[in-house]
């Protein structure tokens, strides 16, 4: 059991950390692509990229899909981008309302006496709206998401609190890198990670904690 009571700021990713929503969002993105394109092989390549780069913003992903995989000409990209993003956002608002909270998360959160924030790759207004509707916003001092990059949101939180005495909890490599780039600690929450093997390797290299459950951790 790791004691994590010495931090002033606790920062949590959302998908796969607070909510068991990783697979739900992957399916939502696949559905959004299918609504706009018919090339199954290209769609699967997009979904695989999405899965392996979870934590980056949807704006990054869709731009990458259209330019690098689907090879949509420049004149049509904006139309497809708007269509995919709207379809994906509509699905996310629905799935977020029903996604399960990861087991033991709220019990763990209530033990943390410092300031508590969310830094997510999800769209910020969407995330704030859903957390308010579910009554989860009361547990956090701030909720930050895309289009700002995760590393920027973590930096913003630390600047707000004027400290680097912080710990980030995440299940993606982007979470780990955001913590490292801002000189704060990191805990890899593994049960729902899309990149479990790589995250374990990189976390060990950096000498950070790993957890298979919230019950392993204690504030």
N, CA and C of each residue as an Amber inpcrd file, in Angstrom:
protein
   657
   0.8530000  -1.1960000   0.0000000   0.0000000   0.0000000   0.0000000
   0.8850000   1.2400000   0.0000000   0.6220000   2.1750000  -0.8920000
   1.4200000   3.3880000  -0.9930000   0.6980000   4.5430000  -0.2900000
   1.4140000   5.2500000   0.5690000   0.8630000   6.3990000   1.2740000
   1.1180000   7.6520000   0.4480000   0.0570000   8.3510000   0.0710000
   0.1830000   9.5060000  -0.8080000  -0.4160000  10.7530000  -0.1700000
  -0.1660000  10.9150000   1.1270000  -0.8100000  11.9890000   1.8820000
  -0.0440000  13.3000000   1.8740000   1.1410000  13.3090000   1.2940000
   1.9910000  14.4890000   1.4280000   1.8020000  15.5160000   0.3190000
   0.8810000  15.2790000  -0.6100000   0.7320000  16.1840000  -1.7470000
  -0.3100000  17.2700000  -1.4890000  -0.0350000  18.4330000  -2.0590000
  -0.9820000  19.5420000  -1.9530000  -2.0470000  19.4860000  -3.0520000
  -1.6990000  18.8700000  -4.1720000  -2.5990000  18.8410000  -5.3240000
  -2.6840000  17.4230000  -5.8840000  -3.9070000  16.9730000  -6.1480000
  -4.1640000  15.6670000  -6.7450000  -4.8650000  15.8900000  -8.0840000
  -4.2570000  15.3820000  -9.1690000  -4.7750000  15.5980000 -10.5160000
  -5.1390000  14.2470000 -11.1330000  -6.3490000  14.1410000 -11.6450000
  -6.8430000  12.8780000 -12.1910000  -7.2140000  13.0180000 -13.6650000
  -6.7730000  12.0380000 -14.4620000  -7.3350000  11.8670000 -15.7910000
  -8.7670000  11.3750000 -15.6040000  -9.5770000  11.4540000 -16.6610000
 -10.9720000  11.0070000 -16.5380000 -11.1790000   9.5910000 -17.0610000
 -11.0260000   9.4040000 -18.3770000 -11.3350000   8.1110000 -18.9910000
 -10.3750000   7.0220000 -18.5250000 -10.9400000   5.9420000 -17.9970000
 -10.1260000   4.8270000 -17.5220000  -9.5550000   5.0370000 -16.1400000
  -9.8020000   6.1980000 -15.5520000  -9.3000000   6.5080000 -14.2060000
 -10.4670000   6.8280000 -13.2750000 -11.2370000   7.8350000 -13.6420000
 -12.4480000   8.1560000 -12.8700000 -13.6310000   7.3440000 -13.3960000
 -13.7500000   7.2900000 -14.7040000 -14.8530000   6.5560000 -15.3360000
 -14.3160000   5.3920000 -16.1640000 -15.0350000   4.2890000 -16.1340000
 -14.7070000   3.1250000 -16.9620000 -15.2970000   3.3790000 -18.3490000
 -14.6440000   4.2580000 -19.0960000 -15.2240000   4.7390000 -20.3500000
 -14.3180000   4.5550000 -21.5640000 -13.1620000   3.9540000 -21.4080000
 -12.2380000   3.8180000 -22.5340000 -12.8530000   3.0830000 -23.7250000
 -13.3630000   1.8840000 -23.4840000 -13.9200000   1.0960000 -24.5820000
 -15.1700000   1.7490000 -25.1640000 -15.9380000   2.4240000 -24.3120000
 -17.1270000   3.1160000 -24.7870000 -16.7480000   4.2150000 -25.7740000
 -15.6760000   4.9490000 -25.4690000 -15.2520000   6.0400000 -26.3470000
 -14.6040000   5.5080000 -27.6280000 -13.9080000   4.4000000 -27.5240000
 -13.3180000   3.7980000 -28.7250000 -14.4290000   3.3710000 -29.6890000
 -15.4630000   2.7560000 -29.1500000 -16.6000000   2.3630000 -29.9940000
 -17.3150000   3.5820000 -30.5750000 -17.3990000   4.6530000 -29.7660000
 -18.0410000   5.8780000 -30.2500000 -17.2600000   6.4770000 -31.4130000
 -15.9400000   6.4810000 -31.3150000 -15.1390000   7.0150000 -32.4090000
 -15.2710000   6.1410000 -33.6560000 -15.2960000   4.8340000 -33.4610000
 -15.4700000   3.9220000 -34.6020000 -16.8060000   4.1780000 -35.2900000
 -17.8560000   4.3550000 -34.5120000 -19.1740000   4.6390000 -35.0770000
 -19.1800000   5.9660000 -35.8360000 -18.4730000   6.9600000 -35.2930000
 -18.4190000   8.2680000 -35.9370000 -17.7090000   8.1940000 -37.2790000
 -16.6500000   7.4070000 -37.3300000 -15.9260000   7.2360000 -38.5860000
 -16.7630000   6.4650000 -39.5980000 -17.4540000   5.4330000 -39.1340000
 -18.3010000   4.6340000 -40.0330000 -19.4490000   5.4600000 -40.6200000
 -19.8880000   6.4600000 -39.8720000 -20.9750000   7.3110000 -40.3570000
 -20.5180000   8.2200000 -41.4930000 -19.2090000   8.3380000 -41.6560000
 -18.6690000   9.2440000 -42.6630000 -17.8410000   8.5650000 -43.7470000
 -17.3390000   7.3610000 -43.4590000 -16.4610000   6.6720000 -44.3980000
 -16.8340000   5.1940000 -44.4760000 -16.4810000   4.5650000 -45.5970000
 -16.8270000   3.1540000 -45.7920000 -15.6150000   2.2310000 -45.8520000
 -14.3920000   2.7960000 -45.9140000 -13.1890000   1.9740000 -46.0450000
 -12.8490000   1.3210000 -44.7000000 -13.2350000   0.0710000 -44.5400000
 -13.1030000  -0.5990000 -43.2450000 -11.6590000  -0.6960000 -42.7690000
 -10.7280000  -0.9400000 -43.6940000  -9.3350000  -1.0740000 -43.2940000
  -8.7930000   0.2530000 -42.7630000  -9.1150000   1.3300000 -43.4200000
  -8.6670000   2.6510000 -42.9650000  -9.3090000   3.0140000 -41.6310000
 -10.5670000   2.6820000 -41.4820000 -11.2610000   2.9560000 -40.2210000
 -10.5890000   2.2060000 -39.0820000 -10.2460000   0.9390000 -39.3000000
  -9.5810000   0.1520000 -38.2590000  -8.2160000   0.7420000 -37.9080000
  -7.5100000   1.2750000 -38.9080000  -6.2260000   1.9320000 -38.6380000
  -6.4290000   3.1620000 -37.7570000  -7.4800000   3.9100000 -38.0330000
  -7.8000000   5.0870000 -37.2150000  -8.1160000   4.6830000 -35.7740000
  -8.9220000   3.6500000 -35.6390000  -9.3230000   3.1900000 -34.3040000
  -8.1120000   2.6950000 -33.5230000  -7.2090000   1.9990000 -34.1990000
  -6.0050000   1.5070000 -33.5350000  -5.1290000   2.6710000 -33.0800000
  -5.0050000   3.6880000 -33.9090000  -4.2410000   4.8730000 -33.5110000
  -4.9110000   5.5410000 -32.3150000  -6.2110000   5.6520000 -32.3560000
  -6.9780000   6.2530000 -31.2650000  -6.7440000   5.4950000 -29.9640000
  -6.8030000   4.1820000 -30.0290000  -6.6040000   3.3340000 -28.8580000
  -5.1970000   3.5120000 -28.2640000  -4.1990000   3.5430000 -29.1260000
  -2.8150000   3.5910000 -28.6550000  -2.3650000   4.9830000 -28.2390000
  -3.1380000   5.9930000 -28.5980000  -2.7800000   7.3710000 -28.2470000
  -3.8690000   8.0270000 -27.4110000  -4.5520000   7.2110000 -26.6430000
  -5.6210000   7.7000000 -25.7750000  -5.0590000   8.7640000 -24.8400000
  -5.8540000   9.7810000 -24.5760000  -5.3970000  10.8550000 -23.7120000
  -5.1110000  12.1220000 -24.4900000  -4.7740000  11.9750000 -25.7880000
  -4.6620000  13.1420000 -26.6400000  -6.0690000  13.5910000 -27.0150000
  -6.2000000  14.8560000 -27.3770000  -7.5300000  15.3910000 -27.6440000
  -8.1510000  14.8020000 -28.9030000  -9.4660000  14.7960000 -28.9450000
 -10.1920000  14.3190000 -30.1170000  -9.8680000  15.1750000 -31.3480000
  -9.5280000  16.4440000 -31.1150000  -9.1960000  17.3410000 -32.2120000
  -7.9030000  16.8850000 -32.8940000  -6.9400000  16.4740000 -32.0760000
  -5.7030000  15.9250000 -32.6290000  -6.0010000  14.6540000 -33.4260000
  -6.7680000  13.7650000 -32.8360000  -7.0300000  12.4800000 -33.4720000
  -7.7310000  12.6320000 -34.8200000  -8.7960000  13.4060000 -34.8430000
  -9.5690000  13.5350000 -36.0760000  -8.7350000  14.2040000 -37.1640000
  -7.9700000  15.2140000 -36.7920000  -7.0850000  15.8570000 -37.7580000
  -6.0800000  14.8590000 -38.3260000  -5.5280000  14.0260000 -37.4450000
  -4.5560000  13.0130000 -37.8750000  -5.2160000  11.9860000 -38.7930000
  -6.4100000  11.5290000 -38.4270000  -7.1250000  10.5490000 -39.2580000
  -7.2970000  11.0680000 -40.6870000  -7.8180000  12.2870000 -40.7700000
  -8.1690000  12.8370000 -42.0720000  -6.9430000  13.0840000 -42.9500000
  -5.8620000  13.5240000 -42.3200000  -4.6730000  13.8780000 -43.0880000
  -3.7750000  12.6860000 -43.3750000  -3.5430000  11.8380000 -42.3640000
  -2.5220000  10.8020000 -42.4840000  -3.0550000   9.4250000 -42.8810000
  -4.2910000   9.1140000 -42.5320000  -4.8180000   7.7720000 -42.7960000
  -5.8800000   7.7800000 -43.8850000  -6.8670000   8.6430000 -43.7290000
  -7.9690000   8.6700000 -44.6860000  -7.6380000   9.4830000 -45.9420000
  -6.5960000  10.3130000 -45.8400000  -6.0970000  11.0680000 -46.9980000
  -7.1870000  11.9180000 -47.6540000  -7.9650000  12.6060000 -46.8330000
  -9.0140000  13.4840000 -47.3510000  -8.3680000  14.7600000 -47.8850000
  -8.8110000  15.2090000 -49.0430000  -8.2060000  16.4140000 -49.6050000
  -8.5320000  17.6330000 -48.7420000  -7.6550000  18.6060000 -48.8030000
  -7.7190000  19.7640000 -47.9180000  -9.0690000  20.4820000 -47.9770000
  -9.6630000  20.5570000 -49.1510000 -10.9270000  21.2800000 -49.3250000
 -12.0840000  20.6290000 -48.5660000 -12.0070000  19.3210000 -48.3650000
 -13.1130000  18.6020000 -47.7200000 -12.8820000  18.3360000 -46.2350000
 -11.6850000  18.5710000 -45.7570000 -11.3540000  18.1830000 -44.3770000
 -12.2410000  18.8470000 -43.3370000 -12.4920000  20.1240000 -43.4920000
 -13.2710000  20.8470000 -42.4850000 -14.6700000  20.2640000 -42.3400000
 -15.2810000  19.9120000 -43.4650000 -16.6340000  19.3400000 -43.4220000
 -16.6350000  18.0060000 -42.6820000 -15.6820000  17.1310000 -43.0310000
 -15.6120000  15.8310000 -42.3820000 -15.2390000  15.9760000 -40.8940000
 -14.3400000  16.9040000 -40.5990000 -13.9280000  17.1090000 -39.2200000
 -15.1090000  17.5040000 -38.3490000 -15.9020000  18.4470000 -38.8160000
 -17.0750000  18.8910000 -38.0580000 -18.0670000  17.7500000 -37.8680000
 -18.2700000  16.9590000 -38.9090000 -19.2290000  15.8550000 -38.8420000
 -18.7920000  14.7880000 -37.8470000 -17.5200000  14.3910000 -37.9230000
 -17.0090000  13.3530000 -37.0150000 -17.0340000  13.8420000 -35.5750000
 -16.5840000  15.0680000 -35.3590000 -16.5230000  15.6030000 -33.9900000
 -17.9150000  15.7470000 -33.3810000 -18.8910000  16.1890000 -34.1780000
 -20.2480000  16.3270000 -33.6390000 -20.8320000  14.9650000 -33.2990000
 -20.6670000  14.0070000 -34.1960000 -21.1720000  12.6600000 -33.9520000
 -20.5390000  12.0770000 -32.7000000 -19.2310000  12.2300000 -32.5860000
 -18.5090000  11.6970000 -31.4300000 -18.9400000  12.3920000 -30.1420000
 -19.0690000  13.7080000 -30.1740000 -19.4760000  14.4640000 -28.9880000
 -20.8720000  14.0650000 -28.5250000 -21.8000000  13.9080000 -29.4670000
 -23.1660000  13.5090000 -29.1070000 -23.1630000  12.1530000 -28.3930000
 -22.3600000  11.2280000 -28.9090000 -22.2700000   9.9080000 -28.2750000
 -21.6250000   9.9970000 -26.8890000 -20.5880000  10.8300000 -26.7770000
 -19.8730000  10.9410000 -25.5020000 -20.7650000  11.4890000 -24.4020000
 -21.5710000  12.4840000 -24.7330000 -22.4700000  13.0500000 -23.7250000
 -23.4220000  11.9860000 -23.1820000 -23.8310000  11.0720000 -24.0300000
 -24.7220000   9.9990000 -23.5960000 -23.9730000   8.9390000 -22.7990000
 -22.8340000   8.5010000 -23.3060000 -22.1110000   7.4140000 -22.6250000
 -21.5370000   7.8730000 -21.2860000 -21.1470000   9.1490000 -21.1850000
 -20.6160000   9.6560000 -19.9240000 -21.6640000   9.6370000 -18.8150000
 -22.9260000   9.7860000 -19.2030000 -23.9790000   9.7910000 -18.1880000
 -24.2120000   8.3970000 -17.5990000 -23.8220000   7.3660000 -18.3460000
 -24.0670000   6.0010000 -17.8790000 -22.7910000   5.2320000 -17.5310000
 -21.6320000   5.7710000 -17.8750000 -20.3770000   5.0640000 -17.5990000
 -20.1890000   4.8630000 -16.0990000 -19.7400000   3.6750000 -15.7200000
 -19.5180000   3.3550000 -14.3130000 -18.3010000   4.1000000 -13.7710000
 -18.3950000   4.5330000 -12.5310000 -17.2290000   5.0840000 -11.8350000
 -16.3230000   3.9110000 -11.4870000 -15.0200000   4.0760000 -11.6720000
 -14.1100000   2.9640000 -11.3970000 -14.2150000   2.5420000  -9.9310000
 -14.1440000   1.2310000  -9.6560000 -14.3920000   0.7040000  -8.3010000
 -13.4760000   1.3040000  -7.2400000 -14.0860000   1.9040000  -6.2250000
 -13.3340000   2.4360000  -5.0970000 -12.8140000   3.8480000  -5.2970000
 -13.0990000   4.4550000  -6.4630000 -12.5290000   5.7770000  -6.7240000
 -13.0270000   6.8310000  -5.7390000 -14.3310000   6.9270000  -5.5430000
 -14.8620000   7.9710000  -4.6660000 -14.3860000   7.7910000  -3.2310000
 -14.2650000   6.5510000  -2.8010000 -13.7650000   6.2900000  -1.4470000
 -12.3230000   6.7740000  -1.3220000 -11.5280000   6.5250000  -2.3550000
 -10.1440000   6.9950000  -2.3400000 -10.0860000   8.5210000  -2.3890000
 -10.8900000   9.1190000  -3.2540000 -10.8840000  10.5650000  -3.4310000
 -11.1850000  11.2940000  -2.1180000 -12.1060000  10.7470000  -1.3530000
 -12.5040000  11.3990000  -0.1000000 -11.3940000  11.3990000   0.9410000
 -10.3820000  10.5240000   0.7350000  -9.2500000  10.5000000   1.6640000
  -8.2270000  11.5850000   1.3590000  -8.2610000  12.1220000   0.1410000
  -7.2420000  13.0800000  -0.2980000  -7.5930000  14.4720000   0.2310000
  -6.7340000  15.0080000   1.0710000  -7.0360000  16.2780000   1.7340000
  -6.6060000  17.5110000   0.9460000  -5.8000000  17.3290000  -0.0920000
  -5.3590000  18.4680000  -0.8840000  -6.3970000  18.8930000  -1.9030000
  -6.0150000  19.8410000  -2.7550000  -6.8860000  20.2760000  -3.8380000
  -6.9760000  19.1600000  -4.8790000  -8.1480000  19.0460000  -5.5080000
  -8.3800000  17.9460000  -6.4540000  -8.8650000  18.5050000  -7.7950000
  -8.2070000  18.0510000  -8.8680000  -8.5090000  18.5460000 -10.2030000
  -8.6200000  17.3880000 -11.1950000  -9.2710000  17.6830000 -12.3210000
  -9.2810000  16.7750000 -13.4720000  -8.5170000  17.4440000 -14.6170000
  -7.6060000  16.6920000 -15.2330000  -6.9250000  17.1310000 -16.4570000
  -7.1210000  16.0180000 -17.4780000  -7.9760000  16.2440000 -18.4490000
  -8.4050000  15.1910000 -19.3670000  -8.1900000  15.5880000 -20.8180000
  -8.1240000  14.5830000 -21.6760000  -8.1080000  14.8210000 -23.1130000
  -9.5000000  15.0360000 -23.6690000 -10.5180000  14.8180000 -22.8530000
 -11.9010000  15.0230000 -23.2920000 -12.2020000  16.5120000 -23.4430000
 -13.2170000  16.8240000 -24.2370000 -13.5680000  18.2210000 -24.4760000
 -14.0650000  18.8620000 -23.1810000 -13.5150000  20.0230000 -22.8670000
 -13.7050000  20.6200000 -21.5410000 -15.1600000  20.9340000 -21.1980000
 -15.8700000  21.6240000 -22.0640000 -17.2520000  22.0010000 -21.7620000
 -18.1490000  20.7740000 -21.6290000 -17.9270000  19.8050000 -22.4840000
 -18.6750000  18.5460000 -22.4250000 -18.4520000  17.8540000 -21.0840000
 -17.1970000  17.8030000 -20.6720000 -16.8460000  17.1190000 -19.4290000
 -17.4440000  17.8380000 -18.2180000 -17.3270000  19.1400000 -18.1960000
 -17.8850000  19.9110000 -17.0760000 -19.3940000  19.7470000 -16.9840000
 -20.0560000  19.7430000 -18.1330000 -21.5080000  19.6010000 -18.1650000
 -21.9360000  18.2380000 -17.6230000 -21.2670000  17.1830000 -18.0650000
 -21.6240000  15.8320000 -17.6330000 -21.3460000  15.6330000 -16.1570000
 -20.2110000  16.1290000 -15.6780000 -19.8830000  15.9680000 -14.2640000
 -20.8720000  16.7330000 -13.3850000 -21.3370000  17.8720000 -13.8680000
 -22.3510000  18.6230000 -13.1190000 -23.6690000  17.8560000 -13.0810000
 -24.0690000  17.2890000 -14.2120000 -25.3280000  16.5310000 -14.2700000
 -25.2740000  15.2970000 -13.3710000 -24.0970000  14.6950000 -13.2410000
 -23.9690000  13.5040000 -12.4030000 -23.6730000  13.8430000 -10.9420000
 -23.5250000  15.1220000 -10.6310000 -23.2300000  15.5310000  -9.2680000
 -21.8190000  15.2010000  -8.8370000 -20.9220000  15.0180000  -9.7990000
 -19.5350000  14.6680000  -9.4870000 -18.6150000  15.8840000  -9.4280000
 -19.0890000  17.0060000  -9.9540000 -18.2550000  18.2050000  -9.9810000
 -17.9350000  18.7140000  -8.5740000 -18.7770000  18.3830000  -7.5990000
 -18.5700000  18.8630000  -6.2360000 -17.3060000  18.3100000  -5.5960000
 -16.7690000  17.2390000  -6.1600000 -15.5740000  16.6220000  -5.5880000
 -14.2810000  17.2830000  -6.0650000 -14.3840000  18.2050000  -7.0400000
 -13.1810000  18.7450000  -7.6690000 -13.1410000  20.2720000  -7.6040000
 -11.9170000  20.7700000  -7.5160000 -11.7080000  22.2160000  -7.4850000
 -11.6290000  22.8110000  -8.8830000 -11.5240000  21.9610000  -9.8890000
 -11.4990000  22.4320000 -11.2640000 -11.4570000  21.2590000 -12.2250000
 -12.0530000  21.4430000 -13.4000000 -12.0880000  20.4090000 -14.4300000
 -11.5840000  21.0330000 -15.7310000 -10.5010000  20.4770000 -16.2670000
  -9.8850000  21.0390000 -17.4660000  -9.7330000  19.9620000 -18.5380000
 -10.0040000  20.3400000 -19.7810000  -9.9090000  19.3940000 -20.8790000
  -9.4640000  20.0430000 -22.1630000  -9.7120000  19.3540000 -23.2850000
  -9.2920000  19.8620000 -24.5870000 -10.2560000  20.9790000 -25.0430000
  -9.8100000  21.8530000 -25.9680000  -8.6960000  21.6180000 -26.8940000
  -7.2910000  21.8480000 -26.3440000  -7.1500000  22.3930000 -25.1430000
  -5.8020000  22.5170000 -24.5770000  -5.2060000  21.1310000 -24.3670000
  -3.9150000  20.9890000 -24.6040000  -3.2320000  19.7110000 -24.3910000
  -3.1620000  19.4030000 -22.9110000  -3.0820000  18.1220000 -22.5910000
  -3.0620000  17.6980000 -21.1860000  -1.8850000  18.3040000 -20.4280000
  -0.7130000  18.3310000 -21.0620000   0.4620000  18.8970000 -20.4030000
   0.2330000  20.3640000 -20.0510000  -0.4990000  21.0800000 -20.9010000
  -0.8090000  22.4840000 -20.6350000  -1.8060000  22.6200000 -19.4870000
  -2.7710000  21.7240000 -19.4360000  -3.7550000  21.7740000 -18.3500000
  -3.1190000  21.4680000 -17.0040000  -2.2030000  20.5050000 -16.9740000
  -1.4970000  20.2100000 -15.7260000  -0.6660000  21.4200000 -15.3150000
   0.0050000  22.0310000 -16.2640000   0.8120000  23.2280000 -15.9650000
  -0.0720000  24.3460000 -15.4100000  -1.2500000  24.5100000 -16.0090000
  -2.1790000  25.5510000 -15.5580000  -2.6290000  25.3000000 -14.1170000
  -2.9240000  24.0480000 -13.8070000  -3.3490000  23.7030000 -12.4440000
  -2.2470000  24.0180000 -11.4370000  -1.0280000  23.6460000 -11.7630000
   0.0920000  23.8910000 -10.8540000   0.3490000  25.3780000 -10.6890000
   0.1320000  26.1430000 -11.7500000   0.2860000  27.5930000 -11.6490000
  -0.8090000  28.2020000 -10.7880000  -2.0260000  27.6710000 -10.9100000
  -3.1290000  28.1490000 -10.0680000  -2.8220000  27.9450000  -8.5930000
  -2.2470000  26.7830000  -8.2760000  -1.9760000  26.4340000  -6.8800000
  -0.5750000  26.8600000  -6.4300000   0.2220000  27.3400000  -7.3820000
   1.5830000  27.8130000  -7.1090000   2.4220000  26.7570000  -6.3750000
   2.3990000  25.5410000  -6.9280000   3.1690000  24.4470000  -6.3310000
   3.4260000  23.3530000  -7.3660000   4.4940000  22.6230000  -7.1520000
   4.7510000  21.3940000  -7.9090000   4.6150000  20.1750000  -7.0090000
   4.1360000  20.4060000  -5.7920000   3.9170000  19.3080000  -4.8500000
   2.5900000  18.6350000  -5.2040000   2.6370000  17.8720000  -6.2930000
   1.4020000  17.3330000  -6.8650000   1.6300000  15.9300000  -7.3890000
   0.5210000  15.2100000  -7.5630000   0.5700000  13.8690000  -8.1300000
  -0.5260000  13.7440000  -9.1820000  -0.1690000  13.1260000 -10.3080000
  -1.1050000  12.8940000 -11.4100000  -1.4300000  11.4120000 -11.4860000
  -2.7120000  11.0870000 -11.6440000  -3.1570000   9.7020000 -11.7950000
  -3.6570000   9.5140000 -13.2270000  -3.0800000   8.5370000 -13.9310000
  -3.5020000   8.3420000 -15.3040000  -3.3020000   6.9190000 -15.7830000
  -3.8840000   6.6370000 -16.9490000  -3.7860000   5.2930000 -17.5220000
  -3.2160000   5.3270000 -18.9300000  -2.7210000   6.4980000 -19.3550000
  -2.1920000   6.6540000 -20.7080000  -0.7900000   7.2470000 -20.6570000
  -0.0530000   7.0440000 -21.7290000   1.2980000   7.6010000 -21.7950000
   1.2610000   9.1180000 -21.7680000   0.2180000   9.7140000 -22.3340000
   0.1090000  11.1700000 -22.3060000  -0.0170000  11.6950000 -20.8730000
  -0.6160000  10.9050000 -19.9930000  -0.7140000  11.2890000 -18.5860000
   0.6640000  11.2750000 -17.9310000   1.3980000  10.2110000 -18.1810000
   2.7600000  10.0870000 -17.6480000   3.6390000  11.2380000 -18.1220000
   3.5850000  11.5280000 -19.4290000   4.4270000  12.5910000 -19.9820000
   4.0130000  13.9580000 -19.4490000   2.7200000  14.1710000 -19.2480000
   2.2460000  15.4460000 -18.7030000   2.7690000  15.6550000 -17.2850000
   2.8090000  14.5750000 -16.5100000   3.3420000  14.6600000 -15.1430000
   4.8470000  14.9260000 -15.1670000   5.5690000  14.1610000 -15.9800000
   7.0260000  14.3180000 -16.0470000   7.4140000  15.7120000 -16.5250000
   6.7300000  16.2070000 -17.5510000   7.0660000  17.5220000 -18.1040000
   6.7880000  18.6520000 -17.1250000   5.9340000  18.3940000 -16.1440000
   5.6100000  19.4120000 -15.1380000   6.2440000  19.1260000 -13.7790000
   7.1560000  18.1540000 -13.7640000   7.9100000  17.8360000 -12.5360000
   7.0120000  17.4980000 -11.3510000   5.9710000  16.7280000 -11.6160000
   5.1520000  16.2380000 -10.5040000   5.1350000  14.7120000 -10.5310000
   4.6760000  14.1160000  -9.4520000   4.6910000  12.6640000  -9.3180000
   3.5970000  12.0610000 -10.1940000   3.6630000  10.7470000 -10.3720000
   2.6870000  10.0610000 -11.2230000   2.3460000   8.7020000 -10.6440000
   1.0790000   8.3400000 -10.7590000   0.6050000   7.0000000 -10.4160000
  -0.0960000   6.4220000 -11.6410000   0.3710000   5.2860000 -12.1100000
  -0.2660000   4.6020000 -13.2380000  -1.4040000   3.7340000 -12.7150000
  -2.6270000   4.0900000 -13.0930000  -3.7970000   3.2920000 -12.7260000
  -4.0660000   2.3400000 -13.8920000  -3.8440000   1.0490000 -13.6780000
  -3.7060000   0.0930000 -14.7710000  -4.9410000  -0.6820000 -15.2330000
  -5.9780000  -0.8700000 -14.4180000  -7.0280000  -1.8330000 -14.7890000
  -7.6630000  -1.6280000 -16.1560000  -7.8140000  -0.3750000 -16.6010000
  -8.5290000  -0.1270000 -17.8510000  -7.6280000   0.4810000 -18.9270000
  -6.3350000   0.4530000 -18.7050000  -5.4080000   1.0930000 -19.6390000
  -5.3980000   0.4010000 -21.0010000  -5.3680000   1.1830000 -22.0640000
  -5.2520000   0.6550000 -23.4260000  -3.8070000   0.3220000 -23.7890000
  -2.8780000   0.8490000 -23.0150000  -1.4440000   0.6790000 -23.3230000
  -0.7210000   0.1540000 -22.0780000  -1.3200000  -0.8200000 -21.4610000
  -0.8620000  -1.3180000 -20.1690000   0.6270000  -1.6960000 -20.1620000
   1.0500000  -2.5060000 -21.1250000   2.4320000  -2.9970000 -21.1280000
   3.4260000  -1.8550000 -21.2300000   3.1900000  -0.9570000 -22.1810000
   4.0920000   0.1750000 -22.3730000   4.0690000   1.1160000 -21.1790000
   2.8950000   1.3300000 -20.6020000   2.7760000   2.2180000 -19.4470000
   3.5380000   1.6540000 -18.2530000   3.4500000   0.3460000 -18.0480000
   4.1960000  -0.2900000 -16.9630000   5.6950000  -0.0950000 -17.1720000
   6.1500000  -0.3080000 -18.3940000   7.5810000  -0.1520000 -18.6970000
   8.0570000   1.2700000 -18.4220000   7.3070000   2.2420000 -18.9200000
   7.7260000   3.6350000 -18.7850000   7.6110000   4.1290000 -17.3410000
   6.6150000   3.6230000 -16.6250000   6.4470000   4.0000000 -15.2210000
   7.5930000   3.4610000 -14.3740000   7.9970000   2.2310000 -14.6560000
   9.1250000   1.6430000 -13.9270000  10.4100000   2.4170000 -14.1830000
  10.6370000   2.8000000 -15.4320000  11.8430000   3.5710000 -15.7760000
  11.9150000   4.8700000 -14.9820000  10.7610000   5.4960000 -14.7940000
  10.7060000   6.7810000 -14.0980000  10.5800000   6.6250000 -12.5840000
  10.5050000   5.3700000 -12.1080000  10.3870000   5.0830000 -10.6780000
   9.1210000   5.6800000 -10.0710000   8.0050000   5.5420000 -10.8010000
   6.7180000   5.9930000 -10.3070000   5.8920000   4.7920000  -9.8410000
   4.8020000   5.0940000  -9.1340000   3.9190000   4.0440000  -8.6260000
   3.0440000   3.4610000  -9.7300000   2.5900000   2.2210000  -9.5010000
   1.5840000   1.5700000 -10.3300000   0.5230000   0.9920000  -9.4010000
  -0.7100000   0.9710000  -9.8620000  -1.7850000   0.4380000  -9.0250000
  -2.7760000  -0.3450000  -9.8590000  -3.1670000  -1.5010000  -9.3600000
  -4.2020000  -2.3170000  -9.9900000  -5.5840000  -1.9990000  -9.4360000
  -5.6210000  -1.2540000  -8.3420000  -6.9080000  -0.8620000  -7.7480000
  -6.6870000   0.3640000  -6.8750000  -7.7730000   1.0790000  -6.6210000
  -7.6710000   2.2340000  -5.7120000  -7.3980000   1.7790000  -4.2920000
  -7.7830000   0.5510000  -3.9660000  -7.5500000   0.0430000  -2.6240000
  -6.0800000  -0.1560000  -2.2860000  -5.2170000  -0.2190000  -3.3170000
  -3.7780000  -0.3450000  -3.0740000  -3.1590000   0.9630000  -2.6040000
  -3.8750000   2.0520000  -2.8270000  -3.3450000   3.3910000  -2.5320000
  -4.0330000   3.9450000  -1.3050000  -3.3130000   4.7800000  -0.5850000
  -3.9030000   5.3890000   0.6040000  -3.3640000   6.8130000   0.7800000
  -4.2950000   7.7500000   0.9640000  -3.8730000   9.1300000   1.2180000
  -3.6660000   9.3400000   2.7190000
